[in-house]
Short mmCIF file of C-alpha atoms in Angstrom, two decimals:
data_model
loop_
_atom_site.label_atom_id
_atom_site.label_comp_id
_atom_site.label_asym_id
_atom_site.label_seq_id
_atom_site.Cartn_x
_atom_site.Cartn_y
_atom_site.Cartn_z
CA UNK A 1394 20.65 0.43 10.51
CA UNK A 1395 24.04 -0.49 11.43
CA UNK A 1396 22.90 -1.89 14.90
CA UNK A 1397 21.10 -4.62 13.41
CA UNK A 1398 24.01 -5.56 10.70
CA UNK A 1399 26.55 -6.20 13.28
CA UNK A 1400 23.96 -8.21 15.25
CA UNK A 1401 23.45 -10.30 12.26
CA UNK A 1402 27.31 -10.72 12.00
CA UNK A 1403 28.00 -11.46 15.46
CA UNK A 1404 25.07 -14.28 15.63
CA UNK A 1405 26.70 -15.41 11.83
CA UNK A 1406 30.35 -15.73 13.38
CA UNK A 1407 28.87 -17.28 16.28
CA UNK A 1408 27.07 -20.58 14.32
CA UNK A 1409 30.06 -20.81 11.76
CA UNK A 1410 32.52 -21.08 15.37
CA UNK A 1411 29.94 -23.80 16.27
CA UNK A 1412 29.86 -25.73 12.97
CA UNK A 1413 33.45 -25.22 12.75
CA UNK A 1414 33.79 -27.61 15.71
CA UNK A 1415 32.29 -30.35 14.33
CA UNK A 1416 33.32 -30.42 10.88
CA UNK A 1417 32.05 -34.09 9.83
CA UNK A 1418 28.14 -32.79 10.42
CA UNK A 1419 28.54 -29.62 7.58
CA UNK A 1420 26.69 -26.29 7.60
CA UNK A 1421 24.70 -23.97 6.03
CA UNK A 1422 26.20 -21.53 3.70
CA UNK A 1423 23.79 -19.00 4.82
CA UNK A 1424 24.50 -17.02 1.50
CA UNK A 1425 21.15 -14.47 1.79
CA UNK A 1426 21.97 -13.69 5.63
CA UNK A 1427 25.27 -12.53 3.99
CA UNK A 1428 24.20 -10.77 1.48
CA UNK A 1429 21.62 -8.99 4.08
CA UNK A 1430 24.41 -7.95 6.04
CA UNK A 1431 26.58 -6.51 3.41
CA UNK A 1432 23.61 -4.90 1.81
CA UNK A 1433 22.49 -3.62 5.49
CA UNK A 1434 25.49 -1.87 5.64
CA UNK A 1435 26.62 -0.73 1.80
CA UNK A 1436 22.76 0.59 0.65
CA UNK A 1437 22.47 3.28 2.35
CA UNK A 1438 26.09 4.24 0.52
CA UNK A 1439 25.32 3.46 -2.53
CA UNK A 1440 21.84 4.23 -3.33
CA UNK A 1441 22.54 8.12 -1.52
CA UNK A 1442 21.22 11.08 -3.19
CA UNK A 1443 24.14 11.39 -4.75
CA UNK A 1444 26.50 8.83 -5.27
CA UNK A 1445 29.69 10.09 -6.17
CA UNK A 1446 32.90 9.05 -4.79
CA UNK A 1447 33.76 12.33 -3.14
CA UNK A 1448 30.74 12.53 -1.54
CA UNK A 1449 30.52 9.11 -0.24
CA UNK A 1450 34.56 9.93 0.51
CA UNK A 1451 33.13 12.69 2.34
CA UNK A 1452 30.50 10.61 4.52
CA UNK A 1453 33.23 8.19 5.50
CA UNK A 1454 34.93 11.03 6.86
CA UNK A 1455 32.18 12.70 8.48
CA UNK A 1456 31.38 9.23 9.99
CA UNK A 1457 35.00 8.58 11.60
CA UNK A 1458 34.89 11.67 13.13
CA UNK A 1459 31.42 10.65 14.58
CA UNK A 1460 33.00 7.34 15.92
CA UNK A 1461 35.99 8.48 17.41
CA UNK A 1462 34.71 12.40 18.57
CA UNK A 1463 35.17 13.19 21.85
CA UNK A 1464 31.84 15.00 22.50
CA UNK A 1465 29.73 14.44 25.47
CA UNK A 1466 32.34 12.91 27.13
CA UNK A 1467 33.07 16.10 29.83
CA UNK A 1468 30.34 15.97 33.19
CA UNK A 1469 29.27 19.34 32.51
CA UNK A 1470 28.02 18.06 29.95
CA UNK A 1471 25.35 15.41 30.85
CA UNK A 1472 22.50 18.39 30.23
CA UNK A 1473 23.45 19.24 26.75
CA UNK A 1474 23.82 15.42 25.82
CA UNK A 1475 20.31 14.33 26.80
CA UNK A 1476 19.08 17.09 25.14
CA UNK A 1477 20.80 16.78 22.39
CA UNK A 1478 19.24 12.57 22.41
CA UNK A 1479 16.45 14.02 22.84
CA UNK A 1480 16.18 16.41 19.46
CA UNK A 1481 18.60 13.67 17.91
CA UNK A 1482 21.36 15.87 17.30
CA UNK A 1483 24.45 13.81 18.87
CA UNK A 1484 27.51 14.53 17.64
CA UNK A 1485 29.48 11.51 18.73
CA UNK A 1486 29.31 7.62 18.84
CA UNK A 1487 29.75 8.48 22.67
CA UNK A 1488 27.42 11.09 23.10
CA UNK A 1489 24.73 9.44 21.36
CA UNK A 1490 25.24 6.08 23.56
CA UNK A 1491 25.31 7.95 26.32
CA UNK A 1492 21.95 9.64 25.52
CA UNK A 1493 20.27 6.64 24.57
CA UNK A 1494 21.52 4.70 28.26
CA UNK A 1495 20.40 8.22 30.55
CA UNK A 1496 17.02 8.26 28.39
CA UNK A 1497 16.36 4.71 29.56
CA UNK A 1498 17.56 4.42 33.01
CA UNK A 1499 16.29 7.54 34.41
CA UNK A 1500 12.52 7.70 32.26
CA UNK A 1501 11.95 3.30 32.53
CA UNK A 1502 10.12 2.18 35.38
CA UNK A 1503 11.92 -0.36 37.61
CA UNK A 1504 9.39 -2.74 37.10
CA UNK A 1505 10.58 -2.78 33.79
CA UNK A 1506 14.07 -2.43 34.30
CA UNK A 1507 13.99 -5.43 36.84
CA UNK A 1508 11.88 -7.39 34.85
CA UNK A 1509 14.78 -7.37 31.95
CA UNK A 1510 17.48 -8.22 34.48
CA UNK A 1511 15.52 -11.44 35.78
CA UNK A 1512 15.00 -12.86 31.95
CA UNK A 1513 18.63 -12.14 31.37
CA UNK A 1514 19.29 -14.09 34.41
CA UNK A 1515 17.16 -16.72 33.52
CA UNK A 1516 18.58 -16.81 29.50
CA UNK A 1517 22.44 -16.54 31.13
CA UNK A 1518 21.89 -19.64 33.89
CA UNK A 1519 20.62 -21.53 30.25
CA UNK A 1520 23.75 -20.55 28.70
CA UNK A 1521 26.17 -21.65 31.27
CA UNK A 1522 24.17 -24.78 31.43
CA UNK A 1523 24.35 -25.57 27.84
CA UNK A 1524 28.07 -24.41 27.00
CA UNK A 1525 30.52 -26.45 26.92
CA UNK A 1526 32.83 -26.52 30.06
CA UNK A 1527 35.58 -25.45 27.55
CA UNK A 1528 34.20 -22.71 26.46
CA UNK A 1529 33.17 -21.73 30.14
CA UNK A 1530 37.01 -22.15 30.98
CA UNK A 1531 38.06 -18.92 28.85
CA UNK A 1532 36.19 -16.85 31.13
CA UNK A 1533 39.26 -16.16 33.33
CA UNK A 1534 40.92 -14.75 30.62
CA UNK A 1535 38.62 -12.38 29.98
CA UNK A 1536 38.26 -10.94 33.25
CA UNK A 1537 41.70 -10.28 33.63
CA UNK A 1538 41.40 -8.17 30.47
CA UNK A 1539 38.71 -6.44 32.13
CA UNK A 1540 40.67 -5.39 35.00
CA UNK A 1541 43.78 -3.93 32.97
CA UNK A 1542 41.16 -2.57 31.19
CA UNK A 1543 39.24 -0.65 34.29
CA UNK A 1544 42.99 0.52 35.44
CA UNK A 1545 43.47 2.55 32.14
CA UNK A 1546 40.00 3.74 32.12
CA UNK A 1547 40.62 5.36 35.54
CA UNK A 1548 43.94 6.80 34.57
CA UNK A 1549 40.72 8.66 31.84
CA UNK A 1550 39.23 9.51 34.25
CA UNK A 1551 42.60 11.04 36.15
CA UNK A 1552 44.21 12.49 32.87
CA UNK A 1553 41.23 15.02 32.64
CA UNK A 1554 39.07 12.87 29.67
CA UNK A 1555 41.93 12.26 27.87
CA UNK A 1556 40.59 9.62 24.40
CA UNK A 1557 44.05 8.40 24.47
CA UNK A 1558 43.13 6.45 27.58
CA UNK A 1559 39.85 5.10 26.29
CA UNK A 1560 41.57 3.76 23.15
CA UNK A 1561 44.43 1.42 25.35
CA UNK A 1562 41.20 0.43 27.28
CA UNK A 1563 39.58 -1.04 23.69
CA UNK A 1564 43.55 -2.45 23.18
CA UNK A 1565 43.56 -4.12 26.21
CA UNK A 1566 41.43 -6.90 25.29
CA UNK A 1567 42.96 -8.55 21.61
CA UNK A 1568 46.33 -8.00 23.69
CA UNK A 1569 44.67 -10.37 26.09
CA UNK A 1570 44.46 -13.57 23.79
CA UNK A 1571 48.31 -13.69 23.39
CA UNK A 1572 48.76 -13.55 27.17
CA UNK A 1573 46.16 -16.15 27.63
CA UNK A 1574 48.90 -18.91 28.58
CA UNK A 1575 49.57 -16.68 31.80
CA UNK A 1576 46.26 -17.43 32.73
CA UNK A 1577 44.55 -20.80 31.68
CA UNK A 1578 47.76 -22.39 30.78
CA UNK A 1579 48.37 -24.64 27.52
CA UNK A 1580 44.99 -24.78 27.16
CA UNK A 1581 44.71 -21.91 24.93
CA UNK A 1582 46.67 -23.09 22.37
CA UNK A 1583 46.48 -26.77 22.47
CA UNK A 1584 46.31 -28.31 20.13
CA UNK A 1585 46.40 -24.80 18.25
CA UNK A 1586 45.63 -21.10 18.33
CA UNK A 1587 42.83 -21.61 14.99
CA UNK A 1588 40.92 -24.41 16.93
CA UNK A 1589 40.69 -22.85 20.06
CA UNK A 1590 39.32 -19.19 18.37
CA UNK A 1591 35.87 -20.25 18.17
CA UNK A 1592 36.20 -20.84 21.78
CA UNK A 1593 37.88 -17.75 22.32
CA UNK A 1594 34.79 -15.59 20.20
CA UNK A 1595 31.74 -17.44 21.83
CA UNK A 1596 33.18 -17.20 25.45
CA UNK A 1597 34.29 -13.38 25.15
CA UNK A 1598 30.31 -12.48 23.31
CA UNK A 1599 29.15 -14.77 27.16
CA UNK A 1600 31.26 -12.83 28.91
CA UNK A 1601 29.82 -9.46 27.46
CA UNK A 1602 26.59 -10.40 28.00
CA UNK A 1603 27.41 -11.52 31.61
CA UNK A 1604 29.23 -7.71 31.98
CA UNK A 1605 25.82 -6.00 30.80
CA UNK A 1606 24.20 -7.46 33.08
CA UNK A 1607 26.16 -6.57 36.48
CA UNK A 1608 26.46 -2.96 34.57
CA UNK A 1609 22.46 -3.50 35.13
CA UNK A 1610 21.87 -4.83 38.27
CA UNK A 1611 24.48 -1.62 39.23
CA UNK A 1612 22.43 1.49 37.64
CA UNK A 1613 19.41 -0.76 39.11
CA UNK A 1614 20.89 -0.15 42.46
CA UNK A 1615 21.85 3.44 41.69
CA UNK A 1616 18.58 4.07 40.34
CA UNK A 1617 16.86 2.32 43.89
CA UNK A 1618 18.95 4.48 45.94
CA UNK A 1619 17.89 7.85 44.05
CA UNK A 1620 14.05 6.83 44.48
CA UNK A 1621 14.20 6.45 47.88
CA UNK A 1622 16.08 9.65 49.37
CA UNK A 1623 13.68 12.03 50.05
CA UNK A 1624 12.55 14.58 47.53
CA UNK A 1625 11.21 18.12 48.97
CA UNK A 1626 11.62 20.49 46.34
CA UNK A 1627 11.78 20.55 42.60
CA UNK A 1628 16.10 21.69 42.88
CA UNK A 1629 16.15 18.24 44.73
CA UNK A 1630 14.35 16.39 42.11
CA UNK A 1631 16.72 18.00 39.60
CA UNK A 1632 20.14 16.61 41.78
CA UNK A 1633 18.37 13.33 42.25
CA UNK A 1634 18.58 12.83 38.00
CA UNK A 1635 22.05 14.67 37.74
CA UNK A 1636 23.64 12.02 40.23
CA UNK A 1637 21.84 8.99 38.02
CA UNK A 1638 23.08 10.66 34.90
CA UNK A 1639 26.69 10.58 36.59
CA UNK A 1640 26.40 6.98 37.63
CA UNK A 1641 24.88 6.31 34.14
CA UNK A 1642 27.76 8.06 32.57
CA UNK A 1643 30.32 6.02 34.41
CA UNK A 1644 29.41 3.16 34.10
CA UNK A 1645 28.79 3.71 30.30
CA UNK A 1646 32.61 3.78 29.72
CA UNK A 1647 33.73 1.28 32.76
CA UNK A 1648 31.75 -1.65 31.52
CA UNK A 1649 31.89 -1.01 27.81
CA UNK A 1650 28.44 -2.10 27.14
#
């Protein structure tokens, strides 16, 4: 239920940025999409079982170790975790990402798969189209992140799986906004920091969406390249799904989406 919460907020921050820009038009106050998200989030807390506050202390607990575990992250791994997705019995954040991205790239059919990637494409050229070139300009600054951001998630990969890595990878990109003069110039802050944020938020969620879909188009590839090597026994069938789930599994925590 929390997937559909954050949606909410992200689409809510997303129109206030907008109506923020043009001040002398108003908006709406949107007061029962806010309530929905809070209560989307908060209900399940409350109205538990058994509401006490060291049990719900106790489920906030419980659910920052599921957020910030380190299970299913190892390559030996891969076997338990879709199994695991399978009986929904994840114990991480990770893990049950992970699961849900194997379970759809390796059981979809590529008809499907590539007819997702071509309305993407079609509902990104509208986007690029319709955005401001200001907005479009931010881009840069993004990618830049991303790149700093790939370097520490290969020294993750280096340092044996070590979660310190993957954290600096998140911390890479809010370092990125102050640095943004480096890149785009004066721009970023002209006339100031506040008015350019909306810019900053609806460029970065384009950019994301932009990132999911080469992270696509790449297991798509992967997933191409497994059909057509040549299958003779049932031990070769089994090597062909343990190499997607390895591609699937990197580029789970390279494109962070």
């Amino acid at each position: 239920h929390y997937r559909p919460a954050f949606t909410l907020l992200l689409g809510y921050l997303i129109y206030t940025c907008l109506a923020y820009q043009d001040i002398g038009r108003g908006r709406l106050p949107m007061v029962l999409v806010v309530l929905s998200m809070i209560a989307w989030v908060i209900t399940p807390v409350v109205f538990s079982p058994f509401p006490r506050w060291s049990l719900i202390r106790q489920d906030m607990q419980e659910f920052s170790h599921f957020i910030t575990g380190g299970a299913g992250t190892g390559e030996e791994e891969l076997q338990e975790v879709e199994e695991r997705g399978q009986k929904g019995t994840v114990r991480s954040l990770f893990e049950n990402g992970l699961a849900q991205e194997m379970r759809a790239w390796v059981e979809s059919p590529i008809f499907a798969l590539l007819c997702g990637i071509a309305f993407k494409a079609v509902a990104a050229g509208f986007a690029v189209i319709a955005l401001p070139a200001e907005i479009l300009d931010f881009l840069p600054i993004f990618l830049v992140a991303l790149s700093f951001s790939w370097v520490v998630v290969l020294g993750y990969f280096i340092a044996g799986l070590n979660n310190v890595f993957l954290v600096l990878s998140v911390i890479v990109w809010p370092v990125a906004v102050p640095c943004a003069h480096y890149i785009v110039g004066s721009r970023w802050s002209h006339p100031d920091v506040w008015v350019r944020m909306p810019e900053y938020l609806i460029s970065i969620c384009l950019f994301f969406f932009l990132l999911g879909m080469v992270k696509e188009l790449v297991l798509i590839l992967c997933r191409l390249v497994c059909c057509m090597s040549p299958c003779t026994s049932r031990s070769t069938e089994t090597r062909k799904v343990g190499h997607m789930h390895e591609c699937v599994r990197v580029c789970f925590v390279y494109f962070l989406v």
